PDB file of C-alpha atoms in Angstrom:
ATOM      1  CA  UNK A 202       0.103   0.266   0.007  1.00  0.00           C
ATOM      2  CA  UNK A 203       1.158   2.836  -0.630  1.00  0.00           C
ATOM      3  CA  UNK A 204       0.309   6.377   0.664  1.00  0.00           C
ATOM      4  CA  UNK A 205      -0.224   9.685  -1.458  1.00  0.00           C
ATOM      5  CA  UNK A 206      -1.274  13.304  -1.193  1.00  0.00           C
ATOM      6  CA  UNK A 207       0.685  13.874   2.634  1.00  0.00           C
ATOM      7  CA  UNK A 208       3.723  15.561   1.279  1.00  0.00           C
ATOM      8  CA  UNK A 209       5.978  12.627   1.985  1.00  0.00           C
ATOM      9  CA  UNK A 210       9.952  13.427   0.457  1.00  0.00           C
ATOM     10  CA  UNK A 211      10.572  10.511  -1.436  1.00  0.00           C
ATOM     11  CA  UNK A 212       8.970   7.723   0.723  1.00  0.00           C
ATOM     12  CA  UNK A 213      11.352   4.742  -0.571  1.00  0.00           C
ATOM     13  CA  UNK A 214      14.789   6.654   0.411  1.00  0.00           C
ATOM     14  CA  UNK A 215      13.306   8.077   3.482  1.00  0.00           C
ATOM     15  CA  UNK A 216      12.198   4.704   4.893  1.00  0.00           C
ATOM     16  CA  UNK A 217      15.439   2.915   3.538  1.00  0.00           C
ATOM     17  CA  UNK A 218      17.582   5.993   5.979  1.00  0.00           C
ATOM     18  CA  UNK A 219      14.991   5.233   8.519  1.00  0.00           C
ATOM     19  CA  UNK A 220      15.876   1.247   8.340  1.00  0.00           C
ATOM     20  CA  UNK A 221      19.334   1.571   8.313  1.00  0.00           C
ATOM     21  CA  UNK A 222      19.232   4.196  11.432  1.00  0.00           C
ATOM     22  CA  UNK A 223      17.195   1.623  13.413  1.00  0.00           C
ATOM     23  CA  UNK A 224      20.633  -0.400  14.010  1.00  0.00           C
ATOM     24  CA  UNK A 225      22.877   0.546  17.085  1.00  0.00           C
ATOM     25  CA  UNK A 226      25.505  -0.605  15.238  1.00  0.00           C
ATOM     26  CA  UNK A 227      24.989   1.374  11.631  1.00  0.00           C
ATOM     27  CA  UNK A 228      24.633   4.182  13.483  1.00  0.00           C
ATOM     28  CA  UNK A 229      28.356   3.693  15.795  1.00  0.00           C
ATOM     29  CA  UNK A 230      29.671   3.402  11.886  1.00  0.00           C
ATOM     30  CA  UNK A 231      27.652   6.419  10.457  1.00  0.00           C
ATOM     31  CA  UNK A 232      28.847   8.517  13.593  1.00  0.00           C
ATOM     32  CA  UNK A 233      33.009   7.091  12.834  1.00  0.00           C
ATOM     33  CA  UNK A 234      32.506   8.126   9.461  1.00  0.00           C
ATOM     34  CA  UNK A 235      31.401  11.679  10.173  1.00  0.00           C
ATOM     35  CA  UNK A 236      34.813  12.046  11.718  1.00  0.00           C
ATOM     36  CA  UNK A 237      36.333  11.393   7.738  1.00  0.00           C
ATOM     37  CA  UNK A 238      36.003   7.857   5.895  1.00  0.00           C
ATOM     38  CA  UNK A 239      37.707   4.448   7.097  1.00  0.00           C
ATOM     39  CA  UNK A 240      38.180   1.060   6.129  1.00  0.00           C
ATOM     40  CA  UNK A 241      36.313  -1.851   6.276  1.00  0.00           C
ATOM     41  CA  UNK A 242      38.467  -3.026   9.371  1.00  0.00           C
ATOM     42  CA  UNK A 243      38.982   0.558  10.943  1.00  0.00           C
ATOM     43  CA  UNK A 244      35.526   0.474  10.632  1.00  0.00           C
ATOM     44  CA  UNK A 245      34.769  -3.396  12.676  1.00  0.00           C
ATOM     45  CA  UNK A 246      37.416  -2.468  15.260  1.00  0.00           C
ATOM     46  CA  UNK A 247      35.356  -1.487  18.357  1.00  0.00           C
ATOM     47  CA  UNK A 248      33.019  -3.938  17.653  1.00  0.00           C
ATOM     48  CA  UNK A 249      32.961  -7.541  18.361  1.00  0.00           C
ATOM     49  CA  UNK A 250      31.624  -9.063  15.153  1.00  0.00           C
ATOM     50  CA  UNK A 251      33.046 -10.909  11.996  1.00  0.00           C
ATOM     51  CA  UNK A 252      34.267  -9.274   9.274  1.00  0.00           C
ATOM     52  CA  UNK A 253      31.271 -10.619   7.194  1.00  0.00           C
ATOM     53  CA  UNK A 254      28.652  -8.740   9.222  1.00  0.00           C
ATOM     54  CA  UNK A 255      30.134  -5.417   9.068  1.00  0.00           C
ATOM     55  CA  UNK A 256      29.778  -6.318   5.697  1.00  0.00           C
ATOM     56  CA  UNK A 257      26.420  -6.493   5.733  1.00  0.00           C
ATOM     57  CA  UNK A 258      25.405  -3.505   7.747  1.00  0.00           C
ATOM     58  CA  UNK A 259      27.598  -1.435   5.451  1.00  0.00           C
ATOM     59  CA  UNK A 260      25.626  -2.993   2.503  1.00  0.00           C
ATOM     60  CA  UNK A 261      22.915  -1.916   4.303  1.00  0.00           C
ATOM     61  CA  UNK A 262      24.253   1.811   4.889  1.00  0.00           C
ATOM     62  CA  UNK A 263      24.661   1.911   1.495  1.00  0.00           C
ATOM     63  CA  UNK A 264      21.560   0.555   0.041  1.00  0.00           C
ATOM     64  CA  UNK A 265      20.353   3.420   2.153  1.00  0.00           C
ATOM     65  CA  UNK A 266      22.383   6.146   0.309  1.00  0.00           C
ATOM     66  CA  UNK A 267      24.255   6.922   3.933  1.00  0.00           C
ATOM     67  CA  UNK A 268      27.213   5.792   2.491  1.00  0.00           C
ATOM     68  CA  UNK A 269      29.227   5.520  -0.253  1.00  0.00           C
ATOM     69  CA  UNK A 270      32.934   3.609  -0.788  1.00  0.00           C
ATOM     70  CA  UNK A 271      35.667   5.288  -2.459  1.00  0.00           C
ATOM     71  CA  UNK A 272      38.986   3.656  -4.552  1.00  0.00           C
ATOM     72  CA  UNK A 273      42.479   4.588  -2.829  1.00  0.00           C
ATOM     73  CA  UNK A 274      45.055   1.685  -4.618  1.00  0.00           C
ATOM     74  CA  UNK A 275      44.324  -1.599  -2.605  1.00  0.00           C
ATOM     75  CA  UNK A 276      42.127   0.197  -0.109  1.00  0.00           C
ATOM     76  CA  UNK A 277      38.208   0.698  -0.319  1.00  0.00           C
ATOM     77  CA  UNK A 278      37.350   3.446   2.307  1.00  0.00           C
ATOM     78  CA  UNK A 279      33.997   4.281   3.033  1.00  0.00           C
ATOM     79  CA  UNK A 280      32.708   8.164   3.540  1.00  0.00           C
ATOM     80  CA  UNK A 281      29.730   9.483   5.569  1.00  0.00           C
ATOM     81  CA  UNK A 282      26.557  10.804   2.770  1.00  0.00           C
ATOM     82  CA  UNK A 283      25.098  13.202   4.449  1.00  0.00           C
ATOM     83  CA  UNK A 284      22.076  13.833   1.798  1.00  0.00           C
ATOM     84  CA  UNK A 285      19.544  10.727   3.180  1.00  0.00           C
ATOM     85  CA  UNK A 286      20.259  12.446   6.481  1.00  0.00           C
ATOM     86  CA  UNK A 287      19.416  15.928   5.442  1.00  0.00           C
ATOM     87  CA  UNK A 288      15.867  14.655   4.019  1.00  0.00           C
ATOM     88  CA  UNK A 289      15.161  13.044   7.598  1.00  0.00           C
ATOM     89  CA  UNK A 290      15.811  15.890   9.500  1.00  0.00           C
ATOM     90  CA  UNK A 291      13.781  18.005   6.675  1.00  0.00           C
ATOM     91  CA  UNK A 292      10.797  15.147   7.751  1.00  0.00           C
ATOM     92  CA  UNK A 293      11.356  15.070  11.118  1.00  0.00           C
ATOM     93  CA  UNK A 294      11.468  19.224  11.595  1.00  0.00           C
ATOM     94  CA  UNK A 295       7.901  19.224  10.674  1.00  0.00           C
ATOM     95  CA  UNK A 296       7.081  17.285  13.795  1.00  0.00           C
ATOM     96  CA  UNK A 297       9.488  19.380  16.108  1.00  0.00           C
ATOM     97  CA  UNK A 298       7.511  22.134  14.739  1.00  0.00           C
ATOM     98  CA  UNK A 299       4.118  20.148  15.587  1.00  0.00           C
ATOM     99  CA  UNK A 300       5.818  19.354  19.262  1.00  0.00           C
ATOM    100  CA  UNK A 301       6.898  22.727  19.895  1.00  0.00           C
ATOM    101  CA  UNK A 302       3.570  24.088  19.219  1.00  0.00           C
ATOM    102  CA  UNK A 303       2.063  21.771  21.290  1.00  0.00           C
ATOM    103  CA  UNK A 304       4.606  22.891  24.076  1.00  0.00           C
ATOM    104  CA  UNK A 305       3.702  26.613  23.836  1.00  0.00           C
ATOM    105  CA  UNK A 306       0.297  26.165  23.696  1.00  0.00           C
ATOM    106  CA  UNK A 307       0.139  23.742  27.287  1.00  0.00           C
ATOM    107  CA  UNK A 308       2.954  26.582  28.475  1.00  0.00           C
ATOM    108  CA  UNK A 309       0.052  28.705  27.918  1.00  0.00           C
ATOM    109  CA  UNK A 310      -2.352  27.258  29.820  1.00  0.00           C
ATOM    110  CA  UNK A 311      -0.264  25.920  32.654  1.00  0.00           C
ATOM    111  CA  UNK A 312       0.780  30.266  33.192  1.00  0.00           C
ATOM    112  CA  UNK A 313      -3.376  30.925  32.743  1.00  0.00           C
ATOM    113  CA  UNK A 314      -4.290  28.423  35.409  1.00  0.00           C
ATOM    114  CA  UNK A 315      -0.746  29.843  37.868  1.00  0.00           C
ATOM    115  CA  UNK A 316      -2.343  33.497  37.175  1.00  0.00           C
ATOM    116  CA  UNK A 317      -6.327  32.271  38.479  1.00  0.00           C
ATOM    117  CA  UNK A 318      -4.250  30.801  41.521  1.00  0.00           C
ATOM    118  CA  UNK A 319      -2.545  33.808  42.428  1.00  0.00           C
ATOM    119  CA  UNK A 320      -6.066  35.253  42.097  1.00  0.00           C
ATOM    120  CA  UNK A 321      -8.088  33.343  44.162  1.00  0.00           C
ATOM    121  CA  UNK A 322      -8.919  34.586  47.211  1.00  0.00           C
ATOM    122  CA  UNK A 323      -7.150  32.108  49.606  1.00  0.00           C
ATOM    123  CA  UNK A 324      -9.688  31.045  52.263  1.00  0.00           C
ATOM    124  CA  UNK A 325      -9.073  31.401  56.341  1.00  0.00           C
ATOM    125  CA  UNK A 326      -8.317  29.136  58.886  1.00  0.00           C
ATOM    126  CA  UNK A 327     -11.074  29.046  60.908  1.00  0.00           C
ATOM    127  CA  UNK A 328     -10.633  29.143  64.735  1.00  0.00           C
ATOM    128  CA  UNK A 329     -11.321  26.503  67.267  1.00  0.00           C
ATOM    129  CA  UNK A 330     -13.124  27.446  70.059  1.00  0.00           C
ATOM    130  CA  UNK A 331     -12.077  25.773  73.199  1.00  0.00           C
TER     131      UNK A 331
END
């Protein structure tokens, strides 16, 4: 089923981006690549998994367009591709604005309640007669 009419930016790309970002290993790989390109063995170093397992994660990231493969003599370094992340950020920004507006409205209601409470006369305490 394909949803239309909701202004989704290229839903297939967005789905692939979020699916790739759903895994903490892939997010860690992207974080590492944000500081510069790296080889598969360099990317695999901090993980307790086989190189074929890391390669599978890299393939998911490549299919989502989040990383690309270069060629440097014998090395095939991976590098971060930011465009899909920018697209996801634009999509999420709509919802951030939605929640910000809702929180501002809630703040206004709470401020009104505080003002009403401050204007309300405080009831006198009854003295007990012996």
